[in-house]
Coordinates of C-alpha atoms in Angstrom, one line a residue:
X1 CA 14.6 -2.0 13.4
X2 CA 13.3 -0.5 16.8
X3 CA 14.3 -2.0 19.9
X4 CA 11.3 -0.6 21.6
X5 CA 8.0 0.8 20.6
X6 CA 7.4 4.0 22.7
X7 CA 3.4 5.3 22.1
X8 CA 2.8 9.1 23.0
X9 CA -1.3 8.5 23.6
X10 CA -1.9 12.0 23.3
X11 CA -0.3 15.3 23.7
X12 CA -0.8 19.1 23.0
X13 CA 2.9 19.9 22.8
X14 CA 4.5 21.4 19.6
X15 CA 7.0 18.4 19.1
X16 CA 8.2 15.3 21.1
X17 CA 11.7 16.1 21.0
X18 CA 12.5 15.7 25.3
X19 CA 11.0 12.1 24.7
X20 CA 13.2 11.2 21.6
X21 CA 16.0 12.9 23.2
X22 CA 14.8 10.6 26.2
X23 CA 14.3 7.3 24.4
X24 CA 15.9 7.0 21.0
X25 CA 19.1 5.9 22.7
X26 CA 17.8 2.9 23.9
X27 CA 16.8 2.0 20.8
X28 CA 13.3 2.9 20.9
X29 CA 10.7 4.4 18.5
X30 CA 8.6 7.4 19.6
X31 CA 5.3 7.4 17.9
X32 CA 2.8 10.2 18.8
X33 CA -0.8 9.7 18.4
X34 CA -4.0 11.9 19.4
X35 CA -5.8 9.6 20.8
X36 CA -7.5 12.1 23.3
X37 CA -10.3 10.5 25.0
X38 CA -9.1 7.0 25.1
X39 CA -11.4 4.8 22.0
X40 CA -9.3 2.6 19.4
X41 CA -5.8 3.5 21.9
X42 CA -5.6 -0.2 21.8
X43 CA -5.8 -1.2 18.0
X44 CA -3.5 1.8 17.2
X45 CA -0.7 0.7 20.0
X46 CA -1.4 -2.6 19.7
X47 CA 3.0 -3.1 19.4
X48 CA 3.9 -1.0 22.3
X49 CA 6.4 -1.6 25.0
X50 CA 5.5 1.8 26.5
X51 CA 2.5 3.9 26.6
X52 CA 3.3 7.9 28.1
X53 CA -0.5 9.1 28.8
X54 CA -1.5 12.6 28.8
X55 CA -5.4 12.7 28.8
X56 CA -6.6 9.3 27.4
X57 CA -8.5 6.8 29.3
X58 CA -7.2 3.6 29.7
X59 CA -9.8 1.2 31.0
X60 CA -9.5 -2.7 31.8
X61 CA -10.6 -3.3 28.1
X62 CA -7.6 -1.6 26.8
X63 CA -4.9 -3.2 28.8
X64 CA -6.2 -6.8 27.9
X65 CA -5.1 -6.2 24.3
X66 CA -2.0 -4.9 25.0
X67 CA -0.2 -7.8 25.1
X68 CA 3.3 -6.6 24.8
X69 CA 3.1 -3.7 27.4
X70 CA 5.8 -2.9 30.1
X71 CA 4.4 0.5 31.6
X72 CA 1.6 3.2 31.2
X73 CA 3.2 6.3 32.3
X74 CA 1.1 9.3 33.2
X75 CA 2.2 13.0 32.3
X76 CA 1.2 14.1 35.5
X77 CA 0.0 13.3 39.4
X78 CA -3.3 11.5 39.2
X79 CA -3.7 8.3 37.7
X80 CA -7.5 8.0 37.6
X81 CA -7.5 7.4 34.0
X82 CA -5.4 4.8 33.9
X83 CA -7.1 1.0 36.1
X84 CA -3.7 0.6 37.8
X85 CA -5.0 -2.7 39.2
X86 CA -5.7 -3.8 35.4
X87 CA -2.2 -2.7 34.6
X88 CA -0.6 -4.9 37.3
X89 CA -2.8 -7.7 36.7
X90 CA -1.1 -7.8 33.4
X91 CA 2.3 -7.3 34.1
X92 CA 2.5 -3.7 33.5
X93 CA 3.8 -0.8 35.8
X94 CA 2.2 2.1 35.9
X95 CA 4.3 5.4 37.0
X96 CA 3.2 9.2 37.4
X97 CA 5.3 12.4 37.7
X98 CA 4.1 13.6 41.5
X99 CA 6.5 16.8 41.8
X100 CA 6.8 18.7 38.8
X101 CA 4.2 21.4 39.3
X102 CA 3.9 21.9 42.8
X103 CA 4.4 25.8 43.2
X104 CA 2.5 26.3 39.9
X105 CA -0.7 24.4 41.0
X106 CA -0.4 26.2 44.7
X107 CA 0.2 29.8 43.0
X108 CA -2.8 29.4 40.6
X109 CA -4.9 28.0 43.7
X110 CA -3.6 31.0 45.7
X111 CA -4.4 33.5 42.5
X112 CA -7.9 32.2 42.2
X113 CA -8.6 32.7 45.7
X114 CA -7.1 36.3 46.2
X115 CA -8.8 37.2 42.7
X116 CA -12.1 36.3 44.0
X117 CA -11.3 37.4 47.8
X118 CA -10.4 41.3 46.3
X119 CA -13.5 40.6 43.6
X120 CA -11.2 42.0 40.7
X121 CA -13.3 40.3 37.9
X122 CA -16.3 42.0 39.3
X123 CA -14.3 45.3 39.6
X124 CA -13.0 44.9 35.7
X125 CA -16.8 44.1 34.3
X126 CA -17.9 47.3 36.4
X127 CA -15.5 49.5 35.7
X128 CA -15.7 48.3 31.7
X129 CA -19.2 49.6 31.3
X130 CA -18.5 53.1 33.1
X131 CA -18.9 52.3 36.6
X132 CA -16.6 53.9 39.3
X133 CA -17.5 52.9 42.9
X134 CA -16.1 50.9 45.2
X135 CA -19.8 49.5 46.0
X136 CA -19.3 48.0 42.2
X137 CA -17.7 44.6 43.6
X138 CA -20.8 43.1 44.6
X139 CA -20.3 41.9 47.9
X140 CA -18.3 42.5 51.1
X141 CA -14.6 42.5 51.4
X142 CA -12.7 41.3 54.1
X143 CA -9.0 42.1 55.7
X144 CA -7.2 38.5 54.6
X145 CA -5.7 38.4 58.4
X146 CA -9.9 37.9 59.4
X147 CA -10.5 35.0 57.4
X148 CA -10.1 31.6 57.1
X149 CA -8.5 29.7 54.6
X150 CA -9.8 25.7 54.2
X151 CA -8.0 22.9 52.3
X152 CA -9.6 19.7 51.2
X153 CA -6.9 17.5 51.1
X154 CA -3.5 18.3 53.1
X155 CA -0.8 16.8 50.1
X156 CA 2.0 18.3 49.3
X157 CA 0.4 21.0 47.6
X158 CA -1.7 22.0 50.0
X159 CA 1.3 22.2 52.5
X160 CA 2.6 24.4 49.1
X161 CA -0.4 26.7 49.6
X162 CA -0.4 26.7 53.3
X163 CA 3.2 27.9 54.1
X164 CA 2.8 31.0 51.1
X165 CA -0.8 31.8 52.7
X166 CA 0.2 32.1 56.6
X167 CA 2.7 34.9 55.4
X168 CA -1.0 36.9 54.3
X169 CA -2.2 36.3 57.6
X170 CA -4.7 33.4 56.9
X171 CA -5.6 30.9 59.5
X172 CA -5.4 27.7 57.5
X173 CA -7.6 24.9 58.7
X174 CA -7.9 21.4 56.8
X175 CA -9.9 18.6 56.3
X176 CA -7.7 14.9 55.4
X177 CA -8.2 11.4 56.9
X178 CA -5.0 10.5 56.2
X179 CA -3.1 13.3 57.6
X180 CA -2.5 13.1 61.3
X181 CA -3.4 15.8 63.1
X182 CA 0.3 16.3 64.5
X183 CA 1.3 16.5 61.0
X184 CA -1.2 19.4 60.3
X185 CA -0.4 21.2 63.7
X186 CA 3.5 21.2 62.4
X187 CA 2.6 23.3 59.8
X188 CA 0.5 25.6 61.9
X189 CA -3.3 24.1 60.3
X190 CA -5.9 23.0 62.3
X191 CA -7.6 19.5 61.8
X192 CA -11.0 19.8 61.2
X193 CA -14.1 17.4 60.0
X194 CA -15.7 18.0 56.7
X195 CA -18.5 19.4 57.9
X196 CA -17.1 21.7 60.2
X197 CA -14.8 22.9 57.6
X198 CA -17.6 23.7 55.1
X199 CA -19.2 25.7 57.7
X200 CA -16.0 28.0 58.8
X201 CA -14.3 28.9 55.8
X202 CA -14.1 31.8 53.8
X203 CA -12.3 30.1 50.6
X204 CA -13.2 26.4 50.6
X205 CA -10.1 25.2 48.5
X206 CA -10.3 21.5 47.1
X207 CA -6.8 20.2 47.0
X208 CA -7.3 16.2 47.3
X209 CA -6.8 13.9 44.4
X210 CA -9.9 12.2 42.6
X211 CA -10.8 9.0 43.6
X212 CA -14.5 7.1 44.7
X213 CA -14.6 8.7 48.0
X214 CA -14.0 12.5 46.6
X215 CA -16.1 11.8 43.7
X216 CA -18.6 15.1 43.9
X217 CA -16.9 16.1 47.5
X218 CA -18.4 19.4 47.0
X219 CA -22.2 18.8 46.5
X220 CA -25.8 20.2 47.3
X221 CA -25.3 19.5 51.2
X222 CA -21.5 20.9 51.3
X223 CA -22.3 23.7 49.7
X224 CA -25.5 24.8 51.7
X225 CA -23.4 24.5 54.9
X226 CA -21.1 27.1 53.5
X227 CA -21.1 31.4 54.1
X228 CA -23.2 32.9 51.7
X229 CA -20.2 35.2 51.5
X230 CA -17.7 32.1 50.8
X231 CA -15.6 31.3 48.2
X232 CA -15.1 28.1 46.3
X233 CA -11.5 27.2 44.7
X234 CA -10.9 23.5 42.6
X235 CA -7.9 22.9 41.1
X236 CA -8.2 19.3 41.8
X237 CA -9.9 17.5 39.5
X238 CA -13.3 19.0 37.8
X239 CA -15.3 15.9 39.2
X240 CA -14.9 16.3 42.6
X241 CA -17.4 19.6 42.5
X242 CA -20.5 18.7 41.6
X243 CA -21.4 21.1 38.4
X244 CA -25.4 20.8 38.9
X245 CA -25.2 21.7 42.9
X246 CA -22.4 24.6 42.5
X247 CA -24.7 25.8 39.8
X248 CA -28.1 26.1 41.7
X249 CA -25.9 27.6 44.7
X250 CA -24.0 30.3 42.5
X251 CA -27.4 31.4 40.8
X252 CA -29.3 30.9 44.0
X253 CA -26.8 33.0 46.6
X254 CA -26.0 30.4 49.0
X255 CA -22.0 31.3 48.3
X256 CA -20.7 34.1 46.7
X257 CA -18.1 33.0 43.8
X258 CA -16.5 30.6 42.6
X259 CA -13.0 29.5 40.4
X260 CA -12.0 26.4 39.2
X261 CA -9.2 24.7 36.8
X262 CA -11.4 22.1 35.2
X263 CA -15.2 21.7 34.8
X264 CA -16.6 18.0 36.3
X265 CA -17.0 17.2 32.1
X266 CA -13.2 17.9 31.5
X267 CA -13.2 19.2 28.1
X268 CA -9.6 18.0 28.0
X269 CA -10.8 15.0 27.3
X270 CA -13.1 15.2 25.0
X271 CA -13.0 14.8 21.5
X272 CA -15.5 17.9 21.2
X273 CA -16.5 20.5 23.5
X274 CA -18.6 23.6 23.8
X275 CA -19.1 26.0 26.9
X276 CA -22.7 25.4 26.2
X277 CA -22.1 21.7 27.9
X278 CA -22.2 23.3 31.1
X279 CA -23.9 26.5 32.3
X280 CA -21.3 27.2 34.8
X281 CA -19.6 29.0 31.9
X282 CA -22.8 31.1 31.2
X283 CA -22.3 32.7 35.3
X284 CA -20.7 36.4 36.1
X285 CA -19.7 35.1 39.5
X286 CA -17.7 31.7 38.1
X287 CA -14.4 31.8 36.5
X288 CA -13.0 28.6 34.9
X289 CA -9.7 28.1 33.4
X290 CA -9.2 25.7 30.9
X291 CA -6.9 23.3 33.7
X292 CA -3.3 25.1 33.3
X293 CA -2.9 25.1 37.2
X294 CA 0.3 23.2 36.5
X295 CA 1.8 25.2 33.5
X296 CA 5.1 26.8 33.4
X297 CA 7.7 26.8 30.8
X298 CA 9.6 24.7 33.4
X299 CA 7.0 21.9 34.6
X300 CA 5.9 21.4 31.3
X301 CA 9.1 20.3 30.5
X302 CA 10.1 18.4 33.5
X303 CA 7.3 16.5 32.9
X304 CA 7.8 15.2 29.5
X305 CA 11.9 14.5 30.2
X306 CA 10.4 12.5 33.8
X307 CA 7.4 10.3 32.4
X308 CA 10.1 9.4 29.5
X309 CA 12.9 8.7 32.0
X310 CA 10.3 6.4 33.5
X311 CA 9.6 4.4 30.9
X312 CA 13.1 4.1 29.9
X313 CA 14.1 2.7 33.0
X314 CA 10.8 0.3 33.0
X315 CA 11.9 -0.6 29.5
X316 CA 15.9 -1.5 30.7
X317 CA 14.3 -3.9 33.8
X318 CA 15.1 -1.0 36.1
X319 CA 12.6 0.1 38.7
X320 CA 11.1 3.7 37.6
X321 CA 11.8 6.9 39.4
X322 CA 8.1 7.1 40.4
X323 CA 5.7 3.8 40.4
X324 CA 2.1 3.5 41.1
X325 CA 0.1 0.6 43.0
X326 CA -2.7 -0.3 43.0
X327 CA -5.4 1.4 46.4
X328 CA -5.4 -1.4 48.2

C-alpha cells in the first residue's frame, strides 16, 4: 500500500515519468487526472497528500474538503489559481517553480516585440498575395536605437529582457512599485509612473504577475495614452489586458499591433474553447500564441522534476525548495 497519495490535477505532457521517478521512492502513488478547469478536483483527490497543479483552479471550496492535504504545488511562477491564504488556513503549503523559464519567457517577449517592431507578419500576408513593396508593412518603421522599450513590472524577467535589449540599442524604461529606483538605475532603466510610461513607449511590454491591482492594467485609458504607432506585448498573464479595450483600440488605430501569450479568457483553462470567444483572434494586426512563452525542451522538464522535488520534501516534513505565502 502507498505511503503517499501524489494527485497530478492536470497536465498536457505525454507521460508522468520525472514525477514517478520523483516520488515513487518515497513511497508515494502518482495519480494523473485532467481535471483542467478546476470542478469535481476535490471529490476525485479527496485522498491526497499532494496536489502538483498545472492549470486547475483551486478555490477556498476545494481546500476545505481536502482534509488530508500537505501541499498544492504549482507547475510554474504565478499562483493565482491556487487561494494560498485558504491553503495555509488549512495546514497546507503551497510552492511554485519561480526560475525555470526565465530566458524562454524573455526571448518570446523579445520575439514578439521585434516581430511586430520589423512588421514581418504584415510583410509575409503582403508578400503571400503578390505584393512586393516595402510600403506593404503598413506603417512606419523605426531604427531600434530611436525607441523606447517599456516594462510593466521590473522581476527577474524583465531584468532578463532588459540586459538582452540594451545590446539592440533600446532605452529601457519601467514602471514597478516595488522596485526601487536605485535598483532600476543599476541595470541602466529609468523609473517611470504608469502613465508616463504609456505615453513614451514604443513597445509597451507587460511583465508583472497577475494579481487585484494588475487586473486589466492595460485598459481603455492606458491604451488611449499610448503612440498610435506603439506596440503592445503580454506575456504575463491574459487578464491583465483588457480584451474589450485592446480590441476597440486595434480596430480603431489608437496603437498599431499587438502580440500576446494568452488571451484574458485563457483557453488553457477551459474545458472548451473556440477563437470565436474573442474577436482579438479575428484581427490582421494581433498575434496570439497559445501561452508557450515558457516552453523549451529544458524548462518543461525542470519544471516537472522541481514541483515534484517540492512536494517530496513537503511530504518528508522538510521545508520545500520554493514556498509561497500568503500577500499579506
Amino acid at each position: 500500500m502507498a505511503k503517499f497519495k501524489v494527485y497530478i490535477s492536470d497536465y498536457d505532457y505525454p507521460d508522468l515519468s520525472i514525477e514517478k521517478s520523483v516520488l515513487e521512492p518515497i513511497g508515494a502513488e502518482v495519480i494523473g487526472l485532467q481535471c483542467k478547469s478546476g470542478a469535481g478536483l476535490a471529490e476525485q483527490a479527496a485522498d491526497a497528500n499532494a496536489i502538483l497543479q498545472q492549470y486547475a483552479k483551486i478555490p477556498r471550496s476545494t481546500i476545505e474538503q481536502l482534509t488530508q492535504c500537505k501541499a498544492i504545488c504549482r507547475y510554474g511562477i504565478g499562483v493565482d489559481i491556487v487561494d494560498v491564504k485558504a491553503a495555509y488556513e488549512h495546514g497546507m503549503v503551497v510552492t511554485n517553480v519561480p526560475d525555470y523559464c526565465i530566458d524562454e519567457v524573455a526571448d518570446h517577449t523579445i520575439s514578439m516585440g521585434f516581430m511586430l517592431l520589423r512588421r514581418l507578419p504584415m510583410y509575409a500576408a503582403s508578400t503571400k498575395a503578390g505584393g512586393w513593396h516595402w510600403r506593404n508593412g503598413g506603417g512606419p518603421m523605426f531604427r531600434f536605437r530611436t525607441l523606447s522599450w517599456g516594462l510593466i513590472g521590473f522581476g527577474r524577467i524583465a531584468q532578463n529582457i532588459t540586459r538582452k535589449l540594451q545590446v539592440f540599442g533600446f532605452n529601457v524604461v519601467a514602471y514597478d512599485p516595488y522596485v526601487s529606483k536605485s535598483l532600476m538605475g543599476s541595470f541602466g532603466v529609468q523609473k517611470m509612473e504608469l502613465n508616463e510610461l504609456f505615453g513614451l513607449a514604443d513597445v509597451v511590454n507587460v511583465m508583472c504577475p497577475y494579481t487585484p491591482e494588475t487586473h486589466q492594467i492595460v485598459n481603455a485609458q492606458a491604451l488611449a495614452k499610448m503612440k498610435k504607432t506603439a506596440m503592445l506585448v503580454n506575456c504575463a498573464r491574459g487578464k491583465c489586458v483588457d480584451n474589450v479595450a485592446l480590441y476597440t483600440a486595434l480596430v480603431e488605430g489608437q496603437i498599431a499591433a499587438a502580440a500576446m501569450d494568452d488571451s484574458e479568457e485563457e483557453p488553457a483553462k477551459m474545458e472548451s474553447w473556440s477563437p470565436a470567444n474573442n474577436p482579438l483572434f479575428s484581427l490582421d494586426n494581433c498575434f496570439i500564441t497559445p501561452h508557450v512563452a515558457y516552453v523549451s525542451e529544458q524548462s518543461l522538464n525542470e519544471c516537472r522534476y522541481i514541483a515534484a522535488e517540492n512536494a517530496r520534501a513537503v511530504l518528508l516534513g522538510q521545508p520545500p525548495i520554493n514556498p509561497v505565502y500568503p500577500r499579506k
